[in-house]
Amino acid sequence: MRTTLLAAALAVALPGMAWQGVARAQQAPATTSQKISDGVVRLGFLLDMSGPYADVTGPGSAAAARMAVEDFGGKVLGAPVEVVVADHQNKPDIAAATARAWFDTGGVDAILDVAASATALAAADIARAKNKVIVFNGPGAVRLTNEACSPVSVHWAYDTYALANSTALATVKAGGESWFFVTADYAFGQDLERDASAVVKANGGKVLGSVRVPLNNPDFSSFLLQAQGSGAKVVGLANAGADTTNSIKQAAEFGLTQGGQKLAGLLVYISDVHSLGLKATQGMLLTEGFYWDLNDETRAWSKRYFERVGKMPNMSQAGVYSTVTHYLKAVQKAGADETAAVMTAMREAPVDDFYARGGRIREDGRMIHDMYLFEVKKPDESKGPWDLYKLVATVPGDQAFQPLSASRCPLVKK
């Protein structure tokens, strides 16, 4: 009954997203390519538009998607391309119901991002059942390419294994051998704590404890006191978005770093550092899959994005642009929007753009590309509001991400 009510509510709440899109598709001119199922290529984005991840996905990811469609010319195989956006409110049941409605009656051909891991896992189940392409840039749970992998899913920007394998390893090697985790209590946080703990222990370190924190929790005082009392050299923040910025702010208020403990932000976006300021974040090590100031290509695209959005893009938002472009190229190559043909074309073609060079999609759905270990600059090192990072190391994709030999994906042949 709950699912039925949600679907009915969505039919009322999302007329401009799914239902009006169907009307436009039915009115498509007769000259539109017959290889496109309903005359329109419709791309869905299930994002956090108003919650704790709105700043790191949300309107910025939607803007990146629209940029990609415009740069592609607005059409593929003669058919118009539309971007459909919905706010899942960080609720898996809403994400699942929206994905089902989009695929069943909304004319959506593919979902090319779902913000947050729990909602992504819910939408992934629907995409698998409906045999529709789904790609992830916002979520990080590595189980998306392990137990939850499928022939129709791709994990694009980053995952918890790559973050842990870069940030945690560098922190342990720098002397941070004892850890305490402050962990967001849902799929992403749990995976990130598990992967980082494994790296710490494998390199001679110890995990002294952890505490689970509800999503979008405003008060971290009791959790930070536990971290402070643990005596751990490193307090690992296995969270994201507003939870990360709130925990870093309150850690400064409690004097964690002044007392000798070091914060390790296991998922920190450029928007988080910009919001917190260099004084609060200087010296922090973090891992990203993209930075606007890496080279001429990243600077040129990011300047265009900034002119539209008013801030520099993060790795998930830049990843959305890369994903949309790759998907549309695959439709063009396949000569149709049929799922199997498009997935084959996506897997066969390398990802060569400003986001990734020589990227490739493995059989488990993981898009392999280089990751980057950065250190946050000191205030006197920065030349401007968004000049925030200095590159410490480039981690090759085949070293950054989980090896296939360790995969739990049933699609991987061993």
mmCIF file with all atom_site columns, C-alpha atoms in Angstrom, residues 27 68 103 121 249 256 258 266 273 282 296 301 336 345 347 391 407:
data_model
loop_
_atom_site.group_PDB
_atom_site.id
_atom_site.type_symbol
_atom_site.label_atom_id
_atom_site.label_alt_id
_atom_site.label_comp_id
_atom_site.label_asym_id
_atom_site.label_entity_id
_atom_site.label_seq_id
_atom_site.pdbx_PDB_ins_code
_atom_site.Cartn_x
_atom_site.Cartn_y
_atom_site.Cartn_z
_atom_site.occupancy
_atom_site.B_iso_or_equiv
_atom_site.pdbx_formal_charge
_atom_site.auth_seq_id
_atom_site.auth_comp_id
_atom_site.auth_asym_id
_atom_site.auth_atom_id
_atom_site.pdbx_PDB_model_num
ATOM 1  C CA . GLN A 1 27  ? 4.124  14.926 -30.107 1.00 0.00 ? 27  GLN A CA 1
ATOM 2  C CA . ALA A 1 68  ? 26.478 18.244 -21.427 1.00 0.00 ? 68  ALA A CA 1
ATOM 3  C CA . PHE A 1 103 ? 10.708 3.770  -16.276 1.00 0.00 ? 103 PHE A CA 1
ATOM 4  C CA . LEU A 1 121 ? 20.992 0.983  -3.967  1.00 0.00 ? 121 LEU A CA 1
ATOM 5  C CA . LYS A 1 249 ? 33.400 22.920 12.552  1.00 0.00 ? 249 LYS A CA 1
ATOM 6  C CA . LEU A 1 256 ? 40.526 18.293 18.743  1.00 0.00 ? 256 LEU A CA 1
ATOM 7  C CA . GLN A 1 258 ? 44.788 21.766 19.024  1.00 0.00 ? 258 GLN A CA 1
ATOM 8  C CA . LEU A 1 266 ? 37.469 10.551 3.995   1.00 0.00 ? 266 LEU A CA 1
ATOM 9  C CA . VAL A 1 273 ? 36.672 23.275 1.996   1.00 0.00 ? 273 VAL A CA 1
ATOM 10 C CA . GLN A 1 282 ? 44.655 23.682 6.103   1.00 0.00 ? 282 GLN A CA 1
ATOM 11 C CA . ASP A 1 296 ? 44.038 23.640 -19.150 1.00 0.00 ? 296 ASP A CA 1
ATOM 12 C CA . TRP A 1 301 ? 35.330 23.586 -18.539 1.00 0.00 ? 301 TRP A CA 1
ATOM 13 C CA . ALA A 1 336 ? 19.454 3.125  -30.826 1.00 0.00 ? 336 ALA A CA 1
ATOM 14 C CA . ALA A 1 345 ? 28.928 0.694  -26.595 1.00 0.00 ? 345 ALA A CA 1
ATOM 15 C CA . ARG A 1 347 ? 31.888 -0.545 -22.144 1.00 0.00 ? 347 ARG A CA 1
ATOM 16 C CA . LEU A 1 391 ? 48.556 17.928 -5.568  1.00 0.00 ? 391 LEU A CA 1
ATOM 17 C CA . SER A 1 407 ? 35.454 -8.367 -6.236  1.00 0.00 ? 407 SER A CA 1
#
